PDB file of C-alpha atoms in Angstrom:
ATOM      1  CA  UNK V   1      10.581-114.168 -16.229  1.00  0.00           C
ATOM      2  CA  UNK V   2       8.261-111.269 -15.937  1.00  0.00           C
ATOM      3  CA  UNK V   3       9.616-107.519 -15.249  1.00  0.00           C
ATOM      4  CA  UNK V   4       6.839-106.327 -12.695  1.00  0.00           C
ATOM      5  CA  UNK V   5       6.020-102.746 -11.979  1.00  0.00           C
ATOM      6  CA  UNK V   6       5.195-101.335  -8.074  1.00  0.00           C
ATOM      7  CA  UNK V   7       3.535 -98.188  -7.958  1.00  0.00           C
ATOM      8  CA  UNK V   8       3.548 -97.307 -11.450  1.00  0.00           C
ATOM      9  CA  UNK V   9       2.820 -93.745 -12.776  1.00  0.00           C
ATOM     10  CA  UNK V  10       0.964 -93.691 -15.819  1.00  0.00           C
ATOM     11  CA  UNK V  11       0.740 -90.705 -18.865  1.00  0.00           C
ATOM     12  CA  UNK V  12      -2.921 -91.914 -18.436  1.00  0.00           C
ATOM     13  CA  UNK V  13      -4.126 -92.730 -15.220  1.00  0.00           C
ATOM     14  CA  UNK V  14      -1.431 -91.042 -12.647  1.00  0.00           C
ATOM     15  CA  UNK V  15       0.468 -92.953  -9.913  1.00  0.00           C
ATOM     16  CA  UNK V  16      -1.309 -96.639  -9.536  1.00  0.00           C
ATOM     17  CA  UNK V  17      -0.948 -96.280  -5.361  1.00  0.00           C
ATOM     18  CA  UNK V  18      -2.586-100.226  -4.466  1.00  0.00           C
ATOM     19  CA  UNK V  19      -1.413-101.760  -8.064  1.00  0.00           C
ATOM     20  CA  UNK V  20       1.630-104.162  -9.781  1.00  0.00           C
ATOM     21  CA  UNK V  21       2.378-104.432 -13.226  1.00  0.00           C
ATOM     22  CA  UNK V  22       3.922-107.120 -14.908  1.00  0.00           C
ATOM     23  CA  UNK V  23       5.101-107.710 -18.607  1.00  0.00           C
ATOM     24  CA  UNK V  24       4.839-110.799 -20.997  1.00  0.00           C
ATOM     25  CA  UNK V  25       7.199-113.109 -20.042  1.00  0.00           C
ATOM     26  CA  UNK V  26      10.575-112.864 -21.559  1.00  0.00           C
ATOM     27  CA  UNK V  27       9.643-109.578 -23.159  1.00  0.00           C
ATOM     28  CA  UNK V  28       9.875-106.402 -20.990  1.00  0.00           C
ATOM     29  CA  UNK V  29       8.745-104.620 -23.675  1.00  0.00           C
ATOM     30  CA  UNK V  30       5.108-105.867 -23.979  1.00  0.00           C
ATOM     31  CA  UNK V  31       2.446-104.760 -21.387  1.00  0.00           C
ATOM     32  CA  UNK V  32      -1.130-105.548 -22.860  1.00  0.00           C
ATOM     33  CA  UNK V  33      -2.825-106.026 -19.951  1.00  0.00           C
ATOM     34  CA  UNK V  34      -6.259-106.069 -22.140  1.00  0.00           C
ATOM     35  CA  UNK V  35      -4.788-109.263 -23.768  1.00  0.00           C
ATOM     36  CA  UNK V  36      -4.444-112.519 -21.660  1.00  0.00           C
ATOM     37  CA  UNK V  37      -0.557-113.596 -21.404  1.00  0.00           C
ATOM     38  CA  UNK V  38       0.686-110.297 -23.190  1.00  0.00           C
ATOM     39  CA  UNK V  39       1.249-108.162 -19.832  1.00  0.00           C
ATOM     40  CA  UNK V  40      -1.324-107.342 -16.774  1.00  0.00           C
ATOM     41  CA  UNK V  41      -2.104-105.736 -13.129  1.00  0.00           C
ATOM     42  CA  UNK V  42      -3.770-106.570 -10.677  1.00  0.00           C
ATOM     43  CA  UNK V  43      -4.896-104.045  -7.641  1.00  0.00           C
ATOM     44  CA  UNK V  44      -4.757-104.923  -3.995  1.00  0.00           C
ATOM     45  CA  UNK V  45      -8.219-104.602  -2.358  1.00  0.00           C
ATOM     46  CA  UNK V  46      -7.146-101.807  -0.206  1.00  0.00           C
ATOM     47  CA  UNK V  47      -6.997 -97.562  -0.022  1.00  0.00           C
ATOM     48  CA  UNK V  48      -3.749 -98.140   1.742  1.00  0.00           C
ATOM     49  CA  UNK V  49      -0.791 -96.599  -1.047  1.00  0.00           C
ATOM     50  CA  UNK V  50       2.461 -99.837  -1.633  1.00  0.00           C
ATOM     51  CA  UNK V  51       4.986 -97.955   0.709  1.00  0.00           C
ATOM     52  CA  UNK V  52       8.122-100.637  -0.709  1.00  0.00           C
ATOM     53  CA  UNK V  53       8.757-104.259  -1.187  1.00  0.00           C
ATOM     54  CA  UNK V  54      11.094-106.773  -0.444  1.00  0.00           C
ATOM     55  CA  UNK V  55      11.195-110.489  -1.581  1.00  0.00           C
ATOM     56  CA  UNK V  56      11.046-113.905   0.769  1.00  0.00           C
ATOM     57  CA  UNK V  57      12.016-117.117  -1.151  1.00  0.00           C
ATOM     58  CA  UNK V  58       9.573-117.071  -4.379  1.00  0.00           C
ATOM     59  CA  UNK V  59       7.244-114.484  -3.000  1.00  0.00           C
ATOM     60  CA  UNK V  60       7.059-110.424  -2.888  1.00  0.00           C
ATOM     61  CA  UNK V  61       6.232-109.252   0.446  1.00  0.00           C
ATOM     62  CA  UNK V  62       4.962-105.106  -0.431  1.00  0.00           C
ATOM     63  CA  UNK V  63       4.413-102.998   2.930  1.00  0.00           C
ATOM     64  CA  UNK V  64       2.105-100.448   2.633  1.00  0.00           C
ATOM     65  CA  UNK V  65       1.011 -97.525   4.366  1.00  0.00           C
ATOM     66  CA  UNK V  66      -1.096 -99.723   7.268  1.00  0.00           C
ATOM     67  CA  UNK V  67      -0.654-103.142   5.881  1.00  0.00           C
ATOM     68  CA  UNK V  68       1.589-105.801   4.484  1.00  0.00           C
ATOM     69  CA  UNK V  69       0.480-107.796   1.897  1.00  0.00           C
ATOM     70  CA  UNK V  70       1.582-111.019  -0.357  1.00  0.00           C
ATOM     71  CA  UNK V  71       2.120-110.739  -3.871  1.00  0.00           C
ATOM     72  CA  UNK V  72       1.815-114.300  -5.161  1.00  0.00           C
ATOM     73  CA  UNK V  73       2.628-116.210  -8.473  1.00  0.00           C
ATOM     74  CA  UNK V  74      -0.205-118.369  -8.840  1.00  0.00           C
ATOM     75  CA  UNK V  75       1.398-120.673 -12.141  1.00  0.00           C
ATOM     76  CA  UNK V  76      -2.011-119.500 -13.849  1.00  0.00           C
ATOM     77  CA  UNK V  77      -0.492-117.513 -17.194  1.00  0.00           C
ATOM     78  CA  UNK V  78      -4.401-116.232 -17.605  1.00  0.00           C
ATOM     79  CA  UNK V  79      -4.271-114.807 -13.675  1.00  0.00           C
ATOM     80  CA  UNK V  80      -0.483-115.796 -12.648  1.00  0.00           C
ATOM     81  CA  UNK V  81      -0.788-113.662  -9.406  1.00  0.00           C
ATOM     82  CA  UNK V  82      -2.633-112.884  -6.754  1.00  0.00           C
ATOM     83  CA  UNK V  83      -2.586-110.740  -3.624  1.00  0.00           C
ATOM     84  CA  UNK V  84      -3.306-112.004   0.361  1.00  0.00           C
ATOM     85  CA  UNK V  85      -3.337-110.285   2.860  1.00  0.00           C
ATOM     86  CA  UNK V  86      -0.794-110.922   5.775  1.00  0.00           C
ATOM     87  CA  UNK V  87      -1.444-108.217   8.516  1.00  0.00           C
ATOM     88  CA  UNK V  88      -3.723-104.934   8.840  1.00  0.00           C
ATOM     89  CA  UNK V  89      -2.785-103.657  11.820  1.00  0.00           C
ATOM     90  CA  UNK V  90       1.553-103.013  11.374  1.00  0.00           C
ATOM     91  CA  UNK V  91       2.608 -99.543   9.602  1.00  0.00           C
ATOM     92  CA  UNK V  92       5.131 -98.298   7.229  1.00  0.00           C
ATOM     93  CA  UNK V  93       6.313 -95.074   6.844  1.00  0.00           C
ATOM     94  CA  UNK V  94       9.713 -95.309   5.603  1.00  0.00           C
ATOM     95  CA  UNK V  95       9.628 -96.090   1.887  1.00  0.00           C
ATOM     96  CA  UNK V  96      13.237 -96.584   1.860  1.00  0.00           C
ATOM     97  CA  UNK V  97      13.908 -98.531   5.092  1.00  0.00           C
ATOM     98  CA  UNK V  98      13.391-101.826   3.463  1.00  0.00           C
ATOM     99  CA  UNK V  99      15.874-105.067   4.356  1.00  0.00           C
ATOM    100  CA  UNK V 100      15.832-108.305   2.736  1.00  0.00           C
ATOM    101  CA  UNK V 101      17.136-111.575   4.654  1.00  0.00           C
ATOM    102  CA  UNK V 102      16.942-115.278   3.742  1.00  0.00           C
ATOM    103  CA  UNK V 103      13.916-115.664   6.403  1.00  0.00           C
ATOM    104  CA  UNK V 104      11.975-112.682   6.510  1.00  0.00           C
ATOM    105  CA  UNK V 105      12.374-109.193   5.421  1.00  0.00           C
ATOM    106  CA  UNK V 106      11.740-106.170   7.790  1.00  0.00           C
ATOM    107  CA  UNK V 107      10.317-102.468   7.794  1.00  0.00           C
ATOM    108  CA  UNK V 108       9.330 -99.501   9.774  1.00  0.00           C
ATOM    109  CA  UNK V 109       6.673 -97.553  10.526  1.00  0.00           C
ATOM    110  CA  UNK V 110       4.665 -95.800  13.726  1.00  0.00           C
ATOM    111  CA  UNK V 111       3.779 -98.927  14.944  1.00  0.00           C
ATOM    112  CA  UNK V 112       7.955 -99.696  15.418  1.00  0.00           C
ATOM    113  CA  UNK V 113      10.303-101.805  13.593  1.00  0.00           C
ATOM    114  CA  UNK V 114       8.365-104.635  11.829  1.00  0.00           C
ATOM    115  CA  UNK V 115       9.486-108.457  10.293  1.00  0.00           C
ATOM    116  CA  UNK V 116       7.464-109.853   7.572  1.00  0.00           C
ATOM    117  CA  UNK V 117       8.002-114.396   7.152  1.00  0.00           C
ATOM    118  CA  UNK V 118       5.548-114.010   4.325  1.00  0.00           C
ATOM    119  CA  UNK V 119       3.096-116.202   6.535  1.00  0.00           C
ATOM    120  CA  UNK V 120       2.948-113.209  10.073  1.00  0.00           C
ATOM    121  CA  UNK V 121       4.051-109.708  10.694  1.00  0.00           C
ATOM    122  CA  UNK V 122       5.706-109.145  14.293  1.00  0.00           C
ATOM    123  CA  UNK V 123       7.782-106.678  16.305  1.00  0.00           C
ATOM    124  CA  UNK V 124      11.152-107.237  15.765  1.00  0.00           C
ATOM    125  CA  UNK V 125      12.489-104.231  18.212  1.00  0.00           C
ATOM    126  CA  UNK V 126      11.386-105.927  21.031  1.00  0.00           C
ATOM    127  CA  UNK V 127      14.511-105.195  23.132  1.00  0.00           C
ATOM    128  CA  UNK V 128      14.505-101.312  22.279  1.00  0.00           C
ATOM    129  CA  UNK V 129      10.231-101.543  21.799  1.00  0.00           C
ATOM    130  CA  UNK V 130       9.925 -97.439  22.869  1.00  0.00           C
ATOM    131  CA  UNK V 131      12.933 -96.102  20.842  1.00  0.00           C
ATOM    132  CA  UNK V 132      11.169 -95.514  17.987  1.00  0.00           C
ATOM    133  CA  UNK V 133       8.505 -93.341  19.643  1.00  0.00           C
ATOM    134  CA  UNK V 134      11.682 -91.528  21.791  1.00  0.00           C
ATOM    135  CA  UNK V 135      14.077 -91.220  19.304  1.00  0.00           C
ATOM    136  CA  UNK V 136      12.932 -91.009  16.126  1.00  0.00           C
ATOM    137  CA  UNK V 137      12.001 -87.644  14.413  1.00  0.00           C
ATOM    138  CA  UNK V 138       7.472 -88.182  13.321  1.00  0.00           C
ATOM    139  CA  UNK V 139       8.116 -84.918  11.179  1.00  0.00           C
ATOM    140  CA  UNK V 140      10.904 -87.108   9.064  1.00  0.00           C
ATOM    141  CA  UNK V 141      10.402 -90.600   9.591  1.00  0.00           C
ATOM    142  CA  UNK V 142       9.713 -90.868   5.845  1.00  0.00           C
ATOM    143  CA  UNK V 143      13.404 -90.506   4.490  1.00  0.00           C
ATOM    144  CA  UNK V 144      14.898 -93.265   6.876  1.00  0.00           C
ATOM    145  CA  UNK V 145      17.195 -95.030   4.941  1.00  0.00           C
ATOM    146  CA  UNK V 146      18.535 -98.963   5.774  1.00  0.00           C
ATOM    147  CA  UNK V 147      21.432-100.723   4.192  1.00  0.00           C
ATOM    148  CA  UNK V 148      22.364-104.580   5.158  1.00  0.00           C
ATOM    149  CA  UNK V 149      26.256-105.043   5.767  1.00  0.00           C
ATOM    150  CA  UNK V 150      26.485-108.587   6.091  1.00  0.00           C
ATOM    151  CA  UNK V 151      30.654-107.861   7.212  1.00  0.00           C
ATOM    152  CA  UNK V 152      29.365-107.510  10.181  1.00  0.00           C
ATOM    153  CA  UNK V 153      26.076-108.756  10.546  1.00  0.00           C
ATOM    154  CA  UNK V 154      24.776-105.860  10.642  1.00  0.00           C
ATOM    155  CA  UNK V 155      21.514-103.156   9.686  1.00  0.00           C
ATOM    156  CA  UNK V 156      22.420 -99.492   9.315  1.00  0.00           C
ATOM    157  CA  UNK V 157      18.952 -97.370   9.142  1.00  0.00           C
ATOM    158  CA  UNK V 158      19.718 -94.300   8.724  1.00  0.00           C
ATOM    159  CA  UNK V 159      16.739 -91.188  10.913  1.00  0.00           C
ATOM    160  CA  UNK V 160      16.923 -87.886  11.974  1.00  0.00           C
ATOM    161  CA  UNK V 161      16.397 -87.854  15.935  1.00  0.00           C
ATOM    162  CA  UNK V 162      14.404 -85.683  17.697  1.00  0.00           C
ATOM    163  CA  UNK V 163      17.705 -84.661  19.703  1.00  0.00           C
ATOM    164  CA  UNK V 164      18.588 -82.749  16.378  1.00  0.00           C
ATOM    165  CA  UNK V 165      20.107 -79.597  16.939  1.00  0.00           C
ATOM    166  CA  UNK V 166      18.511 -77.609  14.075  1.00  0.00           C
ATOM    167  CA  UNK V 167      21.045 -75.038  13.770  1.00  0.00           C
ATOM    168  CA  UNK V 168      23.370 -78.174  13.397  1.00  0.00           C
ATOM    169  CA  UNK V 169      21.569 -79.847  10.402  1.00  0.00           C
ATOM    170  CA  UNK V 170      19.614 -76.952   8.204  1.00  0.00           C
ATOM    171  CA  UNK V 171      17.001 -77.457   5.942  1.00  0.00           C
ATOM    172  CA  UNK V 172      17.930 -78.996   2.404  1.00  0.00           C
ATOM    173  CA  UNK V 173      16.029 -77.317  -0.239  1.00  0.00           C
ATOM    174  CA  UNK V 174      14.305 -75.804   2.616  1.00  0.00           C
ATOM    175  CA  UNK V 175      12.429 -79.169   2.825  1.00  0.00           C
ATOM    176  CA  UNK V 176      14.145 -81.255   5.022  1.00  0.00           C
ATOM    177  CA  UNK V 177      17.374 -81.939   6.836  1.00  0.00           C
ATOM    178  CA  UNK V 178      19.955 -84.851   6.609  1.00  0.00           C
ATOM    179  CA  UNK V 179      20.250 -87.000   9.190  1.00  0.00           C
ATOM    180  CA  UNK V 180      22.050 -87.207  12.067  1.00  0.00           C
ATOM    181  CA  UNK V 181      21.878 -90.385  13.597  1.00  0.00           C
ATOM    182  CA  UNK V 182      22.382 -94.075  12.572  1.00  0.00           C
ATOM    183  CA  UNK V 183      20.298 -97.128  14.224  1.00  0.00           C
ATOM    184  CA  UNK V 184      22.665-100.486  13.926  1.00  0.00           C
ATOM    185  CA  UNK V 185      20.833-103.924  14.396  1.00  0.00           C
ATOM    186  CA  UNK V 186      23.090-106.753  14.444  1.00  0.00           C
ATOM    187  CA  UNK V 187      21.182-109.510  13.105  1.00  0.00           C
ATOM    188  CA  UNK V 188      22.608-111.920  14.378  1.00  0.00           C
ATOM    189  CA  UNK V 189      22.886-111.680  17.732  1.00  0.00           C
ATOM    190  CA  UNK V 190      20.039-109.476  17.895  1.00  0.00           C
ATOM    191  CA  UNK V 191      21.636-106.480  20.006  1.00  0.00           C
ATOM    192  CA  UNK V 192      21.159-102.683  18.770  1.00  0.00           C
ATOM    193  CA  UNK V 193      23.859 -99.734  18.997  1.00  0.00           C
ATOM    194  CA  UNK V 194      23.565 -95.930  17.806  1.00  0.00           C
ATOM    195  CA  UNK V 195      25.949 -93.106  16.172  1.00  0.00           C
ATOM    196  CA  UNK V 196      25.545 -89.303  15.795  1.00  0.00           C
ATOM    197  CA  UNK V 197      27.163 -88.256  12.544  1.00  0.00           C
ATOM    198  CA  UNK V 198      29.052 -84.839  12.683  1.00  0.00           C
ATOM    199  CA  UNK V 199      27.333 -84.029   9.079  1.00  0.00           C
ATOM    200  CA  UNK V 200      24.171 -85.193   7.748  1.00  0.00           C
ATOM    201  CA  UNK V 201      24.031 -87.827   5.640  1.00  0.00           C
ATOM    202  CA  UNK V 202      21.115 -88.666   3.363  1.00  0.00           C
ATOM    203  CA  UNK V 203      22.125 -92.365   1.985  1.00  0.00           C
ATOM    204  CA  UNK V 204      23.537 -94.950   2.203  1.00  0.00           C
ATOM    205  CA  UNK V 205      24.930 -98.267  -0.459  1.00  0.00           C
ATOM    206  CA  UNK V 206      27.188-101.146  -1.106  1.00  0.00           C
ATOM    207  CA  UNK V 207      30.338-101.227  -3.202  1.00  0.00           C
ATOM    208  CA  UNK V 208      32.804-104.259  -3.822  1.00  0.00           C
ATOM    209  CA  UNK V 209      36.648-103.923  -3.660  1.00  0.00           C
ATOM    210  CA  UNK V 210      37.753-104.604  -7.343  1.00  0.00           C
ATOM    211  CA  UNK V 211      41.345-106.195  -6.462  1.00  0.00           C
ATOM    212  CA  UNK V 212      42.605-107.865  -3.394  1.00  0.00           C
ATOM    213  CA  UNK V 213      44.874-105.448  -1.448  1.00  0.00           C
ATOM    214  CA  UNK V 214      48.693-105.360  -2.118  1.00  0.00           C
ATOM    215  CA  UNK V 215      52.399-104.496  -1.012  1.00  0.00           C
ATOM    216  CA  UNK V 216      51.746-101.364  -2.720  1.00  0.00           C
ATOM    217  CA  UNK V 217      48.736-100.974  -1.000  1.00  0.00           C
ATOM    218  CA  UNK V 218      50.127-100.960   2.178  1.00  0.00           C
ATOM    219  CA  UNK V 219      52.506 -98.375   1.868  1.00  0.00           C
ATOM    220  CA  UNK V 220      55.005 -99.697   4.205  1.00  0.00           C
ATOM    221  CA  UNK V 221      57.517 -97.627   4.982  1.00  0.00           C
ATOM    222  CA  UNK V 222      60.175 -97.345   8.253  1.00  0.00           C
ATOM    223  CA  UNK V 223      57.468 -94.828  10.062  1.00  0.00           C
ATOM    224  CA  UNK V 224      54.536 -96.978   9.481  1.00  0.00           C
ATOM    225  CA  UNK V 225      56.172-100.451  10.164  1.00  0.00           C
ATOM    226  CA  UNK V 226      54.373-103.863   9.006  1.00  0.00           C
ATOM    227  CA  UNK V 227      53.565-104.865  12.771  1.00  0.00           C
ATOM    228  CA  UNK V 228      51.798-101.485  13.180  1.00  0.00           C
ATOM    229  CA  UNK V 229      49.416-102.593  10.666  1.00  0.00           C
ATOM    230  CA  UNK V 230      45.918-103.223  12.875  1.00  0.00           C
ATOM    231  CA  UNK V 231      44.488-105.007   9.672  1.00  0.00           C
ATOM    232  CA  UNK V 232      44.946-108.547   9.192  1.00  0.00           C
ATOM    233  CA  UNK V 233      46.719-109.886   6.199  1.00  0.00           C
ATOM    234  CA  UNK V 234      44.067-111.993   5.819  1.00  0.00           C
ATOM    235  CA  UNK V 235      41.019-109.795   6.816  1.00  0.00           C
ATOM    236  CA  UNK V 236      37.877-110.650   4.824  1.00  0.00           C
ATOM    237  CA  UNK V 237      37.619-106.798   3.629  1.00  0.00           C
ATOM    238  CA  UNK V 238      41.364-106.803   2.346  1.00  0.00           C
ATOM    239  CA  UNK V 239      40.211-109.369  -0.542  1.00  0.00           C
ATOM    240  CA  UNK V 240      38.828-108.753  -3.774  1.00  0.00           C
ATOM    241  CA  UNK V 241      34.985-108.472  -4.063  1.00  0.00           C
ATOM    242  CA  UNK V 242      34.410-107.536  -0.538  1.00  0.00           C
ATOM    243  CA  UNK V 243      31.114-105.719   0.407  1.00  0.00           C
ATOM    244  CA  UNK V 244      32.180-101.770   1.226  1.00  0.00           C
ATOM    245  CA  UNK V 245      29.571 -99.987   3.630  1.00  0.00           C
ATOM    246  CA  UNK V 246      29.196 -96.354   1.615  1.00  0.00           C
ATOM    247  CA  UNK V 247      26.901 -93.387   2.850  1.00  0.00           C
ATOM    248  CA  UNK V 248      26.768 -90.170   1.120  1.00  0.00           C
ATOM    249  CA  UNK V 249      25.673 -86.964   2.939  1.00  0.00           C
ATOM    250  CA  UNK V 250      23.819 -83.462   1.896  1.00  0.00           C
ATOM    251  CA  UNK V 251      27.113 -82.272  -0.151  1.00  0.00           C
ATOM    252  CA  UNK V 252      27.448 -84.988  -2.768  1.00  0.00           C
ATOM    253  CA  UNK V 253      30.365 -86.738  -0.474  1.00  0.00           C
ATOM    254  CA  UNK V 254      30.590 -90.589  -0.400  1.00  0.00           C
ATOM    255  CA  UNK V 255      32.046 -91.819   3.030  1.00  0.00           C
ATOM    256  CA  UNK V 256      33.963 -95.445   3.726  1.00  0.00           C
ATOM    257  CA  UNK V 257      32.208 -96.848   6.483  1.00  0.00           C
ATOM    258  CA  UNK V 258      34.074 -99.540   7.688  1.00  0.00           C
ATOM    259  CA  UNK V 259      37.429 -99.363   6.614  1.00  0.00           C
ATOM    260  CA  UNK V 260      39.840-101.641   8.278  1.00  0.00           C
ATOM    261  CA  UNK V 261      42.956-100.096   8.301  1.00  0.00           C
ATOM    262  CA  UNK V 262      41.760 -97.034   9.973  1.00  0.00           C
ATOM    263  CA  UNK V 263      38.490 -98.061  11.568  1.00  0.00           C
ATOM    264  CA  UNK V 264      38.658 -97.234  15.729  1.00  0.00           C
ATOM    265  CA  UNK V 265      35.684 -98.024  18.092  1.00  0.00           C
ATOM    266  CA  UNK V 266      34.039 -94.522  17.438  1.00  0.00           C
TER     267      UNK V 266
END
């Protein structure tokens, strides 16, 4: 019932890199934190800066720079949280790279792909364990972007590869390029695939279909007869309030990822 802030930026104190704030309960709008129960923060013991977090169950798990770390409610409203440390050795780098699950909640760095239970932090790239250091651009591993698709079980992250061809993918802003490749982890059968886009892309989202698909829809006319259809009448994405896997590149466009009626192996 608190709104908490990670990695504030204050008009008097500048960007808070180890700290969370939180508000009085049931009142965003209060943040004494020199009054007990009227708003607070708390600092992590550690020079390592909050990189992003994710939550597990009733507990925030906040990656930062070389270490993962619990953020705790403690049922104390005089101290109601605390921080413990979980690991000190795994890395993240990609502030926006961040996936949730029911069980754990992962991240990357460059020490590889990592999985956070809230009690260890392990490898999760096991079957891929030197792609990372192949693959992956160093200069740009900061803008790697993930997305969970749970239509197909899978996690897009989103990297520029060091098989870029620079002419290909120029310099936004003269700061960085878009990027190129996608790294898919099914979840649950724990397998990995790749893609090379033919334009950079930069992000990526959900949407949800806001009517289940009709006749009309269809457009079914004596050149596109109904048994050419490839969709199923049935398909989970054809209904209303279906997930829709969205990336947007450099330009401002916003792609459909996974859309049925046209979708081919490629």
């Amino acid at each position: 019932q608190r709104l908490l802030l990670i990695r504030p930026t204050l008009s008097t104190g500048g960007t808070q890199n180890q700290s969370i704030y939180w508000s009085k309960v049931q009142n965003t709008a209060q943040w004494r934190v020199d009054i007990a129960g009227q708003g607070g923060n708390l600092d992590a013991p550690t020079s390592d800066i909050i990189q992003s977090a994710e939550f597990i169950r009733d507990v925030l798990v906040v990656f930062f720079s070389n270490s993962t770390w619990i953020f705790r409610y403690t049922g104390n409203d005089a101290s109601p949280f605390q921080w413990v440390k979980v690991s000190n050795t795994k890395s993240t780098n990609a502030p926006y790279a961040s996936v949730a699950y029911d069980e754990r909640c992962t991240s990357m760095g460059n020490t590889g792909f990592i999985a956070c239970d809230g009690v260890n932090v392990q490898r999760y790239d096991i079957p891929i364990i030197d792609y990372y250091e192949t693959k992956f651009s160093e200069q740009y591993y900061a803008q790697a972007f993930s997305q969970r698709y749970d239509n197909l079980n899978q996690s897009w992250t989103l990297y520029v590869s060091n098989d870029r061809d620079p002419s290909d993918f120029p310099l936004v802003g003269g700061v960085a390029p878009g990027s190129d490749s996608a790294l898919i982890y099914n979840f649950l059968e724990n397998t990995w695939a790749t893609y090379t886009w033919s334009v950079p892309m930069t992000c990526l989202g959900l949407f949800y279909n806001q009517s289940g698909t009709t006749w009309a829809d269809l457009n079914i006319s004596p050149e596109n007869l109904w048994e050419n259809e490839d969709a199923a009448w049935n398909s989970y994405s054809n209904q209303k309030g279906a997930p829709i896997l969205l990336a947007g590149d450099t330009s401002g466009n916003v792609y459909w990822m996974d859309h049925e009626p046209s979708v081919t192996d490629n």
